[in-house]
Amino acid sequence: MRYDILTRAATASLLLVAASSHANESRDVEMHFVSDEGVEESIGTITLEDTEHGLLLTPDLSGIAPGIYGFHVHQEASCEPGENDAGEMAAAQKAGGHYDPEDTGRHEGPYGEGHLGDLPVLTANQEEKATLPVLAPRLSLDDMSGRSLMIHAGGDNYSDEPEPLGGGGGRMACGVVES
């Protein structure tokens, strides 16, 4: 019940933000499931749009199990697999780490002073759809060229404790933001 109320409140707030947007430009990013073998089927798009309050990301995704997922901007424009720190092939490793132009080395969430690539969590509903917009107040469309969007297999606590990078886990879906 509490989750449903919070989801409705967040949706209403973000719809107001979207309605007050003065942006003329938007960009659609096609998202794909990823694995250690490569880029797989498309799951939909995420529309990026500048607003007076930051970057609005509006997903139109399907086929995602209900839940809350870590969501980030990654440094490189790639969703291809690569070797992880353990020397094993892993999904979307060529996307690099979280977008962190100030080299803070900290995961503090979308409102903290860490990685600029830290986004609010992505939520998938009981119909396996993710359509709830999220707002990244410290980003703009200009920051996104040549980057990738990443959905992680787990949630995100916006901290490096008790697990690094919010405990989001493996890379589940990815999309390249074209220049």
Short mmCIF file of C-alpha atoms in Angstrom, two decimals:
data_model
loop_
_atom_site.label_atom_id
_atom_site.label_comp_id
_atom_site.label_asym_id
_atom_site.label_seq_id
_atom_site.Cartn_x
_atom_site.Cartn_y
_atom_site.Cartn_z
CA MET A 1 0.00 0.00 0.00
CA ARG A 2 2.76 2.48 0.99
CA TYR A 3 4.67 1.64 -2.21
CA ASP A 4 1.55 2.36 -4.29
CA ILE A 5 0.99 5.75 -2.61
CA LEU A 6 4.64 6.74 -3.10
CA THR A 7 4.52 5.67 -6.73
CA ARG A 8 1.40 7.77 -7.37
CA ALA A 9 2.90 10.80 -5.63
CA ALA A 10 6.13 10.50 -7.62
CA THR A 11 4.20 10.12 -10.87
CA ALA A 12 2.10 13.23 -10.17
CA SER A 13 5.19 15.28 -9.31
CA LEU A 14 7.06 14.22 -12.42
CA LEU A 15 4.08 14.83 -14.67
CA LEU A 16 3.97 18.39 -13.35
CA VAL A 17 7.66 18.76 -14.11
CA ALA A 18 7.14 17.40 -17.60
CA ALA A 19 4.21 19.73 -18.20
CA SER A 20 6.34 22.72 -17.22
CA SER A 21 9.15 21.70 -19.58
CA HIS A 22 10.24 24.27 -22.08
CA ALA A 23 12.46 21.87 -24.00
CA ASN A 24 12.17 21.65 -27.74
CA GLU A 25 14.64 18.82 -28.10
CA SER A 26 14.33 15.27 -26.89
CA ARG A 27 16.24 12.11 -27.61
CA ASP A 28 15.00 8.50 -27.60
CA VAL A 29 17.37 5.79 -26.40
CA GLU A 30 16.58 2.21 -27.40
CA MET A 31 17.16 -0.16 -24.49
CA HIS A 32 18.18 -3.82 -24.83
CA PHE A 33 18.64 -6.69 -22.44
CA VAL A 34 22.37 -7.51 -22.22
CA SER A 35 24.38 -10.59 -21.30
CA ASP A 36 28.00 -11.70 -21.24
CA GLU A 37 27.41 -12.86 -24.82
CA GLY A 38 26.21 -9.51 -26.19
CA VAL A 39 23.32 -7.17 -26.78
CA GLU A 40 19.97 -8.95 -26.89
CA GLU A 41 16.35 -8.04 -27.69
CA SER A 42 14.94 -4.54 -27.39
CA ILE A 43 12.74 -3.81 -24.39
CA GLY A 44 11.63 -0.34 -25.51
CA THR A 45 12.87 3.22 -25.26
CA ILE A 46 13.69 5.92 -22.76
CA THR A 47 13.03 9.50 -23.85
CA LEU A 48 15.46 12.14 -22.57
CA GLU A 49 14.27 15.74 -22.32
CA ASP A 50 15.61 18.87 -20.67
CA THR A 51 13.33 20.63 -18.20
CA GLU A 52 13.89 23.67 -16.03
CA HIS A 53 14.45 21.22 -13.14
CA GLY A 54 16.94 18.89 -14.83
CA LEU A 55 16.89 15.96 -17.23
CA LEU A 56 13.59 14.09 -17.44
CA LEU A 57 13.93 10.41 -18.40
CA THR A 58 10.65 8.82 -19.47
CA PRO A 59 10.81 5.05 -19.94
CA ASP A 60 8.51 3.04 -22.17
CA LEU A 61 9.86 -0.41 -21.38
CA SER A 62 8.29 -3.86 -21.16
CA GLY A 63 9.33 -7.36 -20.18
CA ILE A 64 10.99 -6.29 -16.93
CA ALA A 65 10.05 -8.28 -13.81
CA PRO A 66 8.17 -6.16 -11.26
CA GLY A 67 10.49 -4.35 -8.88
CA ILE A 68 12.92 -1.52 -8.35
CA TYR A 69 16.18 -1.36 -10.29
CA GLY A 70 19.40 0.62 -10.11
CA PHE A 71 19.54 3.08 -13.00
CA HIS A 72 22.66 4.99 -14.10
CA VAL A 73 24.38 6.92 -16.86
CA HIS A 74 27.62 5.14 -17.78
CA GLN A 75 30.72 6.76 -19.20
CA GLU A 76 31.02 5.11 -22.63
CA ALA A 77 28.60 4.73 -25.55
CA SER A 78 28.64 0.94 -25.66
CA CYS A 79 26.52 -1.96 -24.45
CA GLU A 80 28.94 -4.65 -25.55
CA PRO A 81 30.28 -7.27 -23.13
CA GLY A 82 33.83 -7.10 -21.85
CA GLU A 83 36.11 -8.40 -19.12
CA ASN A 84 35.27 -7.43 -15.57
CA ASP A 85 37.79 -6.93 -12.74
CA ALA A 86 37.93 -10.70 -12.22
CA GLY A 87 38.95 -11.25 -15.85
CA GLU A 88 35.59 -12.83 -16.76
CA MET A 89 33.28 -11.78 -19.58
CA ALA A 90 30.35 -9.75 -18.23
CA ALA A 91 27.38 -7.91 -19.69
CA ALA A 92 27.87 -4.36 -21.00
CA GLN A 93 31.33 -3.90 -19.48
CA LYS A 94 32.43 -1.73 -22.40
CA ALA A 95 30.04 0.95 -21.09
CA GLY A 96 32.63 1.68 -18.43
CA GLY A 97 31.76 2.98 -14.99
CA HIS A 98 29.24 5.53 -13.83
CA TYR A 99 29.51 8.93 -15.47
CA ASP A 100 31.70 10.87 -13.00
CA PRO A 101 33.29 13.87 -14.80
CA GLU A 102 34.41 15.42 -11.50
CA ASP A 103 36.14 12.14 -10.53
CA THR A 104 34.42 12.07 -7.13
CA GLY A 105 34.66 8.29 -6.85
CA ARG A 106 31.46 8.35 -4.75
CA HIS A 107 27.99 6.89 -5.28
CA GLU A 108 25.57 9.28 -3.51
CA GLY A 109 22.43 9.17 -5.64
CA PRO A 110 20.84 11.75 -7.92
CA TYR A 111 20.75 14.49 -5.27
CA GLY A 112 24.19 13.89 -3.71
CA GLU A 113 27.57 15.24 -4.71
CA GLY A 114 28.96 11.99 -6.14
CA HIS A 115 28.72 10.53 -9.65
CA LEU A 116 26.63 12.63 -12.03
CA GLY A 117 25.49 9.32 -13.53
CA ASP A 118 23.52 8.35 -10.42
CA LEU A 119 19.84 8.39 -11.41
CA PRO A 120 16.67 7.75 -9.40
CA VAL A 121 15.67 4.07 -9.38
CA LEU A 122 13.66 2.64 -12.25
CA THR A 123 10.39 0.97 -11.28
CA ALA A 124 8.65 -1.86 -13.15
CA ASN A 125 4.99 -2.52 -12.31
CA GLN A 126 3.03 -5.77 -12.02
CA GLU A 127 2.40 -5.73 -15.79
CA GLU A 128 6.20 -5.89 -16.32
CA LYS A 129 6.25 -2.34 -17.68
CA ALA A 130 8.45 0.58 -16.64
CA THR A 131 6.79 3.89 -17.54
CA LEU A 132 7.31 6.04 -14.43
CA PRO A 133 9.42 9.09 -15.37
CA VAL A 134 12.47 9.99 -13.27
CA LEU A 135 14.20 13.33 -12.90
CA ALA A 136 17.98 13.82 -12.79
CA PRO A 137 18.34 17.36 -11.40
CA ARG A 138 22.11 17.64 -12.01
CA LEU A 139 22.08 16.49 -15.65
CA SER A 140 21.08 17.98 -18.99
CA LEU A 141 20.68 16.55 -22.48
CA ASP A 142 24.12 17.98 -23.33
CA ASP A 143 25.72 15.65 -20.73
CA MET A 144 24.26 12.56 -22.41
CA SER A 145 25.90 12.47 -25.84
CA GLY A 146 28.29 9.56 -26.17
CA ARG A 147 27.13 7.85 -22.97
CA SER A 148 24.97 4.84 -22.17
CA LEU A 149 22.00 4.24 -19.90
CA MET A 150 22.21 1.17 -17.69
CA ILE A 151 19.59 -0.77 -15.72
CA HIS A 152 21.06 -3.01 -13.03
CA ALA A 153 19.57 -6.30 -11.83
CA GLY A 154 19.08 -5.08 -8.24
CA GLY A 155 17.87 -1.97 -6.44
CA ASP A 156 19.97 0.98 -5.37
CA ASN A 157 20.49 2.42 -1.89
CA TYR A 158 22.52 5.41 -3.21
CA SER A 159 25.50 4.51 -1.07
CA ASP A 160 28.73 2.56 -1.34
CA GLU A 161 27.88 0.70 1.88
CA PRO A 162 27.24 -2.11 2.57
CA GLU A 163 27.94 -2.89 -1.12
CA PRO A 164 29.66 -0.72 -3.74
CA LEU A 165 27.55 1.34 -6.13
CA GLY A 166 24.34 0.94 -4.17
CA GLY A 167 24.26 -2.85 -4.41
CA GLY A 168 22.62 -2.74 -7.84
CA GLY A 169 24.29 -5.90 -9.03
CA GLY A 170 24.89 -7.00 -12.60
CA ARG A 171 24.09 -5.06 -15.73
CA MET A 172 20.69 -6.15 -17.04
CA ALA A 173 19.74 -3.71 -19.79
CA CYS A 174 21.56 -0.98 -21.67
CA GLY A 175 21.04 1.68 -24.30
CA VAL A 176 23.53 3.88 -26.16
CA VAL A 177 22.89 7.63 -26.28
CA GLU A 178 23.94 8.70 -29.75
CA SER A 179 26.07 11.83 -30.20
#
